[in-house]
Amino acid sequence: MFDKLRRHLTLSYSIWLILTLFVVFVVLFFSFRARIYEVEKENLADAVKMERQSLVENAILQEKPRYGLYIIGIKEADGRLILKETDSSPAVKEVSDYFHSATCCQADPTIIKLKHQSEDERYMLASVRITNEKGQTGTLFAAKNLSAVHEQMENWLIMLMITGIAAFLLSILIGDRLAKRAMNPVIKNVERQRRFSADASHELRTPLSIFSASIEVLEEEEKDRLSSSGREILTDLKEESELMKKMVEDLLVLAKYDHHKMELSKEWFSLSELAHSVQQEYKMVVKTKQTILLDEREKDIRVFGDKLKCKQLLYILLDNALKFTESDGEIRIQLEKKREFAIVKISDNGLGIEEKDLPRIFERFFQGDEARSPKYGGTGLGLSIAKAIVDAHNGRIEADSKFGKGTSVAVWLPLKK
């Protein structure tokens, strides 16, 4: 139980951490990307400014090389395009075609993606209006290759991903240690409670047995001399002592389960025959007023488990159903197979369980508001024992209920060893 809780806490912490890191990394990446584009815009604006100044002063484009990062061109008023580059590569041709069709002087540089390149090649494009000595106007275009920038951003993204994965793995390791350390006091406290329950149950068995025997002797020897109120008190004492004995036995069963000492004598047996036998016992021996029906959707379902413990499981579930169902009510035992499980479902049309109480019905000593009434009695340990038996068989138990309409408890037992 604690290992599962520790894993759950560790996973929860790690998921929250990775989500936080993801948000931080996304913000960092897009901030970094925006900043790089701002720098590239400034560089492109400087290049356009220098080329324009060179044209004004020298009537020619700058001769200073730009290491192949820039493509510079002038589109004259008649539409003729003059390129600074003599390179006839497909990239230059495609960018020059874009110069032909582009309009002048956008507020912000435009990013274009080349269509006919094998790689993801993009250029940032800017343009300004220019006027020559004759008063003729034209457009100066400049495009900068962003391949190096995108490669830099890809490397940055890869680095963030590697850092995130490393941080996630480290968080699992550290989270597991912290969860273990945080749970140590809880584990010790629960272990002390379990030890106390087991020790107290062992110590109480003998005094309770003596107390019950003394009541029986007193009832036998003094019954003629006791008043009606005395006999009533003696009957109450007898009932309470039986209830205490049952509670002590239940606590001992749960203590064995807690310490993984619940002994199971596993064998192949017919669950169908067991359910039929229990149904007949309640009809003939217990003589219940409620109707108990057996619905076998499949015949002779066989499971590998402890027959006596499974019988005790059916007793607990039927006792609960009978306790909270009126005398004219109906209880149904349903048997079926689904994939690798045998399913036993016990349904009633009795009192039902309030929705707020449903998640807690398998907790020890838990009883809903209605179930606490002296009319129903009980210790609140029956369903805890039922769950312990099911868990020991590697099965599962589920409950569904609507208050005022009835309850259905389904037990899933594995068909294989």
Coordinates of C-alpha atoms in Angstrom, one line a residue:
M1 CA 0.0 0.0 0.0
F2 CA 2.8 2.5 1.0
D3 CA 4.9 1.6 -2.0
K4 CA 1.9 2.4 -4.3
L5 CA 1.3 5.6 -2.5
R6 CA 5.0 6.6 -2.7
R7 CA 5.0 5.9 -6.4
H8 CA 1.9 7.9 -6.8
L9 CA 3.4 10.9 -4.9
T10 CA 6.7 10.7 -6.8
L11 CA 4.8 10.5 -10.2
S12 CA 2.6 13.5 -9.2
Y13 CA 5.6 15.6 -8.2
S14 CA 7.5 14.7 -11.3
I15 CA 4.5 15.5 -13.6
W16 CA 4.0 18.8 -12.0
L17 CA 7.7 19.6 -12.3
I18 CA 7.8 18.6 -16.0
L19 CA 4.7 20.7 -16.7
T20 CA 6.4 23.7 -15.0
L21 CA 9.6 23.1 -16.9
F22 CA 7.6 22.8 -20.1
V23 CA 5.9 26.1 -19.6
V24 CA 9.3 27.8 -18.6
F25 CA 11.1 26.2 -21.6
V26 CA 8.3 27.3 -24.0
V27 CA 8.5 30.9 -22.7
L28 CA 12.3 30.8 -22.9
F29 CA 12.3 29.4 -26.5
F30 CA 9.8 31.8 -27.9
S31 CA 11.5 34.7 -26.1
F32 CA 14.9 33.6 -27.5
R33 CA 13.3 33.3 -31.0
A34 CA 11.7 36.7 -30.8
R35 CA 14.9 38.3 -29.7
I36 CA 16.9 36.6 -32.5
Y37 CA 14.4 37.9 -35.1
E38 CA 14.6 41.4 -33.6
V39 CA 18.4 41.3 -34.0
E40 CA 18.1 40.0 -37.5
K41 CA 15.7 42.8 -38.4
E42 CA 18.1 45.3 -37.0
N43 CA 21.0 43.8 -39.0
L44 CA 18.8 43.8 -42.2
A45 CA 17.8 47.4 -41.6
D46 CA 21.5 48.4 -41.2
A47 CA 22.4 46.5 -44.4
V48 CA 19.6 48.4 -46.3
K49 CA 20.7 51.7 -44.8
M50 CA 24.3 51.1 -45.9
E51 CA 23.3 50.1 -49.4
R52 CA 21.1 53.1 -49.8
Q53 CA 23.8 55.4 -48.5
S54 CA 26.3 53.9 -51.0
L55 CA 23.8 54.5 -53.8
V56 CA 23.4 58.1 -52.8
E57 CA 27.1 58.8 -52.4
N58 CA 28.6 56.6 -55.2
A59 CA 25.6 55.7 -57.4
I60 CA 26.5 52.1 -57.0
L61 CA 25.8 49.2 -54.6
Q62 CA 28.3 48.4 -52.0
E63 CA 31.2 46.2 -53.1
K64 CA 31.9 45.0 -49.6
P65 CA 31.1 41.2 -49.5
R66 CA 28.4 40.0 -47.2
Y67 CA 29.5 36.3 -47.0
G68 CA 26.6 35.1 -49.1
L69 CA 24.0 35.9 -46.4
Y70 CA 22.4 38.8 -48.3
I71 CA 20.8 39.1 -51.7
I72 CA 20.6 42.8 -52.7
G73 CA 18.7 44.1 -55.7
I74 CA 17.2 47.3 -57.2
K75 CA 13.9 47.3 -59.0
E76 CA 13.7 50.3 -61.3
A77 CA 10.5 52.2 -62.2
D78 CA 10.2 50.4 -65.5
G79 CA 10.3 47.0 -63.6
R80 CA 13.8 46.1 -64.6
L81 CA 15.7 44.3 -61.7
I82 CA 19.4 44.8 -61.1
L83 CA 21.0 42.2 -58.8
K84 CA 24.2 42.8 -56.9
E85 CA 24.9 39.0 -56.9
T86 CA 26.3 37.3 -59.9
D87 CA 25.5 33.9 -58.4
S88 CA 22.9 32.1 -60.4
S89 CA 21.9 29.5 -57.7
P90 CA 18.2 28.4 -57.5
A91 CA 17.9 30.3 -54.2
V92 CA 19.0 33.6 -55.8
K93 CA 16.7 33.1 -58.7
E94 CA 13.7 32.4 -56.5
V95 CA 14.4 35.4 -54.3
S96 CA 14.9 37.6 -57.4
D97 CA 11.5 36.4 -58.7
Y98 CA 10.0 37.5 -55.3
F99 CA 11.7 40.9 -55.7
H100 CA 9.8 41.3 -59.1
S101 CA 6.4 40.6 -57.5
A102 CA 6.9 42.2 -54.1
T103 CA 5.6 45.7 -53.2
C104 CA 7.7 48.3 -51.6
C105 CA 8.3 49.5 -48.1
Q106 CA 6.4 47.2 -45.7
A107 CA 6.4 48.4 -42.1
D108 CA 8.1 45.1 -40.9
P109 CA 10.4 42.8 -42.8
T110 CA 8.7 39.8 -44.4
I111 CA 9.9 36.2 -43.9
I112 CA 9.6 34.1 -47.0
K113 CA 10.1 30.3 -47.4
L114 CA 11.7 29.1 -50.6
K115 CA 9.5 26.5 -52.3
H116 CA 12.0 24.7 -54.5
Q117 CA 14.8 24.1 -52.0
S118 CA 15.5 20.7 -50.6
E119 CA 16.2 22.2 -47.1
D120 CA 13.9 24.4 -45.0
E121 CA 15.5 27.7 -46.3
R122 CA 14.0 31.0 -45.3
Y123 CA 14.9 34.6 -46.0
M124 CA 14.0 37.9 -44.3
L125 CA 13.0 40.6 -46.8
A126 CA 13.1 44.4 -46.4
S127 CA 12.7 47.2 -49.0
V128 CA 13.0 51.0 -49.2
R129 CA 12.2 53.6 -51.8
I130 CA 15.2 55.2 -53.6
T131 CA 15.5 58.2 -56.0
N132 CA 18.4 58.6 -58.5
E133 CA 20.0 61.9 -59.6
K134 CA 17.5 62.2 -62.5
G135 CA 14.6 62.1 -60.0
Q136 CA 13.6 58.6 -61.1
T137 CA 12.3 56.3 -58.3
G138 CA 12.9 52.7 -57.7
T139 CA 13.0 50.1 -54.9
L140 CA 16.0 48.7 -53.0
F141 CA 15.4 45.2 -51.9
A142 CA 17.5 43.2 -49.4
A143 CA 17.0 39.6 -48.3
K144 CA 19.0 37.9 -45.6
N145 CA 19.4 34.1 -45.4
L146 CA 18.1 32.8 -42.0
S147 CA 19.3 29.2 -42.3
A148 CA 22.0 29.8 -39.7
V149 CA 19.5 31.4 -37.4
H150 CA 17.1 28.5 -37.7
E151 CA 19.9 26.0 -37.1
Q152 CA 20.8 27.9 -34.0
M153 CA 17.2 27.8 -32.8
E154 CA 16.9 24.1 -33.5
N155 CA 20.1 23.5 -31.4
W156 CA 18.6 25.6 -28.6
L157 CA 15.4 23.5 -28.8
I158 CA 17.3 20.2 -28.7
M159 CA 19.3 21.5 -25.7
L160 CA 16.1 22.5 -23.8
M161 CA 14.6 19.0 -24.6
I162 CA 17.7 17.2 -23.3
T163 CA 17.7 19.4 -20.2
G164 CA 14.0 18.8 -19.6
I165 CA 14.4 15.0 -19.9
A166 CA 17.4 15.0 -17.6
A167 CA 15.5 17.2 -15.1
F168 CA 12.5 14.9 -15.2
L169 CA 14.6 11.8 -14.5
L170 CA 16.4 13.6 -11.7
S171 CA 13.1 14.7 -10.3
I172 CA 11.9 11.1 -10.2
L173 CA 15.0 10.1 -8.3
I174 CA 14.9 13.0 -5.8
G175 CA 11.1 12.9 -5.5
D176 CA 11.2 9.2 -4.6
R177 CA 13.7 9.9 -1.9
L178 CA 11.8 12.9 -0.5
A179 CA 8.5 10.9 -0.7
K180 CA 10.1 8.0 1.2
R181 CA 11.5 10.4 3.8
A182 CA 8.1 12.2 4.2
M183 CA 6.2 9.0 4.6
N184 CA 8.5 7.4 7.1
P185 CA 6.6 8.9 10.1
V186 CA 3.3 7.9 8.6
I187 CA 4.4 4.3 8.0
K188 CA 5.8 4.0 11.6
N189 CA 2.5 5.4 13.0
V190 CA 0.4 3.0 11.0
E191 CA 2.6 0.1 11.9
R192 CA 2.2 1.0 15.6
Q193 CA -1.6 1.1 15.1
R194 CA -1.5 -2.3 13.4
R195 CA 0.6 -3.8 16.1
F196 CA -1.7 -2.4 18.8
S197 CA -4.8 -3.8 17.0
A198 CA -3.2 -7.3 16.7
D199 CA -1.8 -7.3 20.3
A200 CA -5.0 -5.9 21.8
S201 CA -7.1 -8.5 19.9
H202 CA -4.9 -11.4 21.1
E203 CA -5.0 -10.1 24.7
L204 CA -8.8 -9.5 24.7
R205 CA -9.7 -13.0 23.4
T206 CA -9.3 -14.8 26.7
P207 CA -11.0 -12.2 29.0
L208 CA -13.9 -12.0 26.6
S209 CA -14.2 -15.8 26.4
I210 CA -14.3 -15.9 30.3
F211 CA -16.8 -13.0 30.4
S212 CA -19.1 -14.8 27.9
A213 CA -18.8 -18.1 29.8
S214 CA -19.5 -16.3 33.1
I215 CA -22.7 -14.7 31.7
E216 CA -23.9 -18.1 30.4
V217 CA -23.3 -19.7 33.9
L218 CA -25.0 -16.8 35.6
E219 CA -28.0 -17.0 33.2
E220 CA -28.2 -20.8 33.8
E221 CA -27.9 -20.8 37.6
E222 CA -29.7 -17.5 38.6
K223 CA -32.4 -17.2 35.9
D224 CA -35.2 -18.2 38.3
R225 CA -34.1 -15.6 40.9
L226 CA -33.5 -12.7 38.4
S227 CA -36.2 -10.1 37.9
S228 CA -37.4 -9.2 34.4
S229 CA -35.1 -6.2 34.3
G230 CA -32.2 -8.3 35.5
R231 CA -32.8 -10.9 32.8
E232 CA -33.1 -8.1 30.2
I233 CA -29.7 -6.7 31.4
L234 CA -28.2 -10.1 31.2
T235 CA -29.5 -10.6 27.6
D236 CA -28.0 -7.2 26.6
L237 CA -24.6 -8.2 28.2
K238 CA -24.7 -11.5 26.3
E239 CA -25.4 -9.7 23.0
E240 CA -22.7 -7.1 23.6
S241 CA -20.1 -9.8 24.5
E242 CA -20.9 -11.7 21.3
L243 CA -20.5 -8.5 19.4
M244 CA -17.1 -7.8 21.1
K245 CA -15.9 -11.4 20.4
K246 CA -16.8 -10.9 16.7
M247 CA -15.0 -7.6 16.6
V248 CA -11.9 -9.1 18.1
E249 CA -12.0 -12.0 15.6
D250 CA -12.4 -9.5 12.7
L251 CA -9.5 -7.5 14.0
L252 CA -7.3 -10.6 14.1
V253 CA -8.2 -11.4 10.5
L254 CA -7.3 -7.9 9.4
A255 CA -4.1 -7.9 11.4
K256 CA -3.0 -11.1 9.6
Y257 CA -3.8 -9.5 6.3
D258 CA -1.8 -6.4 7.2
H259 CA 1.2 -8.5 8.0
H260 CA 0.7 -10.6 4.8
K261 CA 0.0 -13.7 7.0
M262 CA -3.5 -14.4 5.7
E263 CA -3.1 -18.1 4.9
L264 CA -5.0 -19.3 1.8
S265 CA -5.6 -23.0 1.1
K266 CA -6.0 -22.6 -2.7
E267 CA -7.7 -25.3 -4.8
W268 CA -9.9 -25.5 -7.8
F269 CA -13.5 -25.4 -6.8
S270 CA -16.9 -24.6 -8.4
L271 CA -17.9 -21.0 -7.6
S272 CA -21.4 -21.9 -8.9
E273 CA -21.8 -24.7 -6.5
L274 CA -20.6 -22.6 -3.6
A275 CA -23.0 -19.8 -4.4
H276 CA -25.9 -22.3 -4.7
S277 CA -24.9 -23.8 -1.3
V278 CA -24.8 -20.4 0.4
Q279 CA -28.2 -19.5 -1.1
Q280 CA -29.7 -22.7 0.3
E281 CA -28.2 -22.2 3.7
Y282 CA -29.7 -18.7 4.0
K283 CA -33.1 -20.1 2.8
M284 CA -33.2 -23.2 5.0
V285 CA -31.0 -22.4 8.0
V286 CA -31.1 -18.6 8.4
K287 CA -34.7 -18.6 7.1
T288 CA -34.6 -15.1 5.8
K289 CA -37.8 -13.2 5.1
Q290 CA -36.2 -11.5 2.0
T291 CA -36.2 -13.3 -1.3
I292 CA -32.7 -14.6 -2.4
L293 CA -32.4 -15.3 -6.1
L294 CA -29.4 -17.0 -7.9
D295 CA -28.8 -15.8 -11.4
E296 CA -26.3 -18.0 -13.2
R297 CA -25.5 -16.5 -16.5
E298 CA -22.9 -19.2 -17.1
K299 CA -22.9 -22.7 -15.6
D300 CA -20.2 -24.3 -13.4
I301 CA -17.7 -21.4 -13.1
R302 CA -14.5 -22.7 -11.5
V303 CA -11.9 -20.6 -9.8
F304 CA -8.6 -21.3 -8.1
G305 CA -8.7 -20.0 -4.5
D306 CA -9.5 -20.6 -0.9
K307 CA -13.0 -22.0 -0.8
L308 CA -13.7 -21.3 2.9
K309 CA -12.5 -17.7 2.5
C310 CA -14.7 -17.2 -0.6
K311 CA -17.6 -18.6 1.4
Q312 CA -16.9 -16.1 4.2
L313 CA -16.8 -13.4 1.5
L314 CA -20.3 -14.4 0.3
Y315 CA -21.6 -14.5 3.9
I316 CA -20.3 -11.0 4.6
L317 CA -21.9 -9.6 1.4
L318 CA -25.2 -11.4 1.9
D319 CA -25.3 -10.3 5.6
N320 CA -24.9 -6.7 4.6
A321 CA -27.5 -7.0 1.9
L322 CA -30.0 -8.6 4.3
K323 CA -29.3 -6.1 7.1
F324 CA -30.2 -3.1 4.9
T325 CA -33.1 -4.7 2.9
E326 CA -36.7 -4.8 4.2
S327 CA -38.4 -8.1 4.8
D328 CA -40.3 -7.9 1.5
G329 CA -37.2 -7.0 -0.4
E330 CA -35.2 -9.0 -3.0
I331 CA -31.5 -10.0 -3.1
R332 CA -29.9 -11.3 -6.2
I333 CA -26.7 -13.3 -6.5
Q334 CA -25.4 -13.1 -10.1
L335 CA -22.6 -15.2 -11.6
E336 CA -20.8 -14.6 -14.9
K337 CA -17.5 -14.8 -16.6
K338 CA -15.8 -11.9 -18.3
R339 CA -12.4 -12.4 -20.0
E340 CA -10.1 -13.8 -17.3
F341 CA -12.3 -13.1 -14.3
A342 CA -15.3 -14.7 -12.6
I343 CA -17.7 -12.1 -11.4
V344 CA -20.0 -12.4 -8.4
K345 CA -22.5 -9.6 -8.0
I346 CA -24.8 -9.3 -5.0
S347 CA -27.6 -6.8 -5.5
D348 CA -30.4 -5.6 -3.3
N349 CA -33.3 -3.2 -3.4
G350 CA -32.8 -2.0 0.1
L351 CA -31.7 1.2 1.9
G352 CA -28.8 2.0 -0.4
I353 CA -25.7 4.1 0.4
E354 CA -25.4 7.9 0.2
E355 CA -23.1 9.1 -2.6
K356 CA -20.7 10.9 -0.2
D357 CA -20.2 7.6 1.8
L358 CA -19.7 5.3 -1.2
P359 CA -15.9 5.8 -1.6
R360 CA -15.3 5.0 2.1
I361 CA -17.4 1.8 2.7
F362 CA -14.3 -0.4 2.6
E363 CA -12.6 1.6 5.3
R364 CA -12.3 -0.1 8.7
F365 CA -15.0 0.9 11.3
F366 CA -16.6 3.2 8.7
Q367 CA -20.4 3.3 8.9
G368 CA -22.7 5.7 7.1
D369 CA -25.1 7.9 9.0
E370 CA -28.0 5.5 8.5
A371 CA -25.9 2.4 9.3
R372 CA -25.0 3.8 12.7
S373 CA -28.5 3.3 13.9
P374 CA -28.8 0.7 16.7
K375 CA -31.4 -0.9 14.4
Y376 CA -28.6 -2.3 12.1
G377 CA -25.8 -2.9 14.6
G378 CA -22.5 -4.1 13.2
T379 CA -18.9 -3.1 13.8
G380 CA -18.0 -1.6 10.4
L381 CA -15.4 -4.3 9.7
G382 CA -17.3 -6.7 7.5
L383 CA -16.6 -5.0 4.1
S384 CA -12.9 -4.3 5.2
I385 CA -12.5 -8.1 5.6
A386 CA -14.3 -8.7 2.3
K387 CA -11.8 -6.4 0.6
A388 CA -8.9 -8.1 2.3
I389 CA -10.1 -11.6 1.1
V390 CA -10.5 -10.3 -2.4
D391 CA -7.1 -8.6 -2.4
A392 CA -5.5 -11.8 -1.1
H393 CA -6.9 -13.5 -4.2
N394 CA -5.5 -10.8 -6.5
G395 CA -9.1 -9.7 -7.4
R396 CA -11.0 -6.5 -7.0
I397 CA -14.2 -5.4 -5.4
E398 CA -16.5 -2.5 -6.4
A399 CA -19.7 -1.1 -5.1
D400 CA -22.5 0.9 -6.8
S401 CA -25.5 2.3 -5.0
K402 CA -28.3 4.8 -5.1
F403 CA -29.7 5.9 -1.8
G404 CA -33.2 4.7 -1.2
K405 CA -33.0 2.3 -4.2
G406 CA -30.4 -0.4 -3.3
T407 CA -26.8 -1.4 -3.6
S408 CA -24.8 -3.7 -5.9
V409 CA -21.4 -5.1 -4.9
A410 CA -19.3 -6.8 -7.6
V411 CA -16.4 -9.1 -6.9
W412 CA -13.9 -10.0 -9.6
L413 CA -11.9 -13.2 -9.0
P414 CA -9.2 -14.4 -11.5
L415 CA -10.0 -17.6 -13.2
K416 CA -6.3 -18.6 -13.6
K417 CA -3.7 -19.5 -11.0

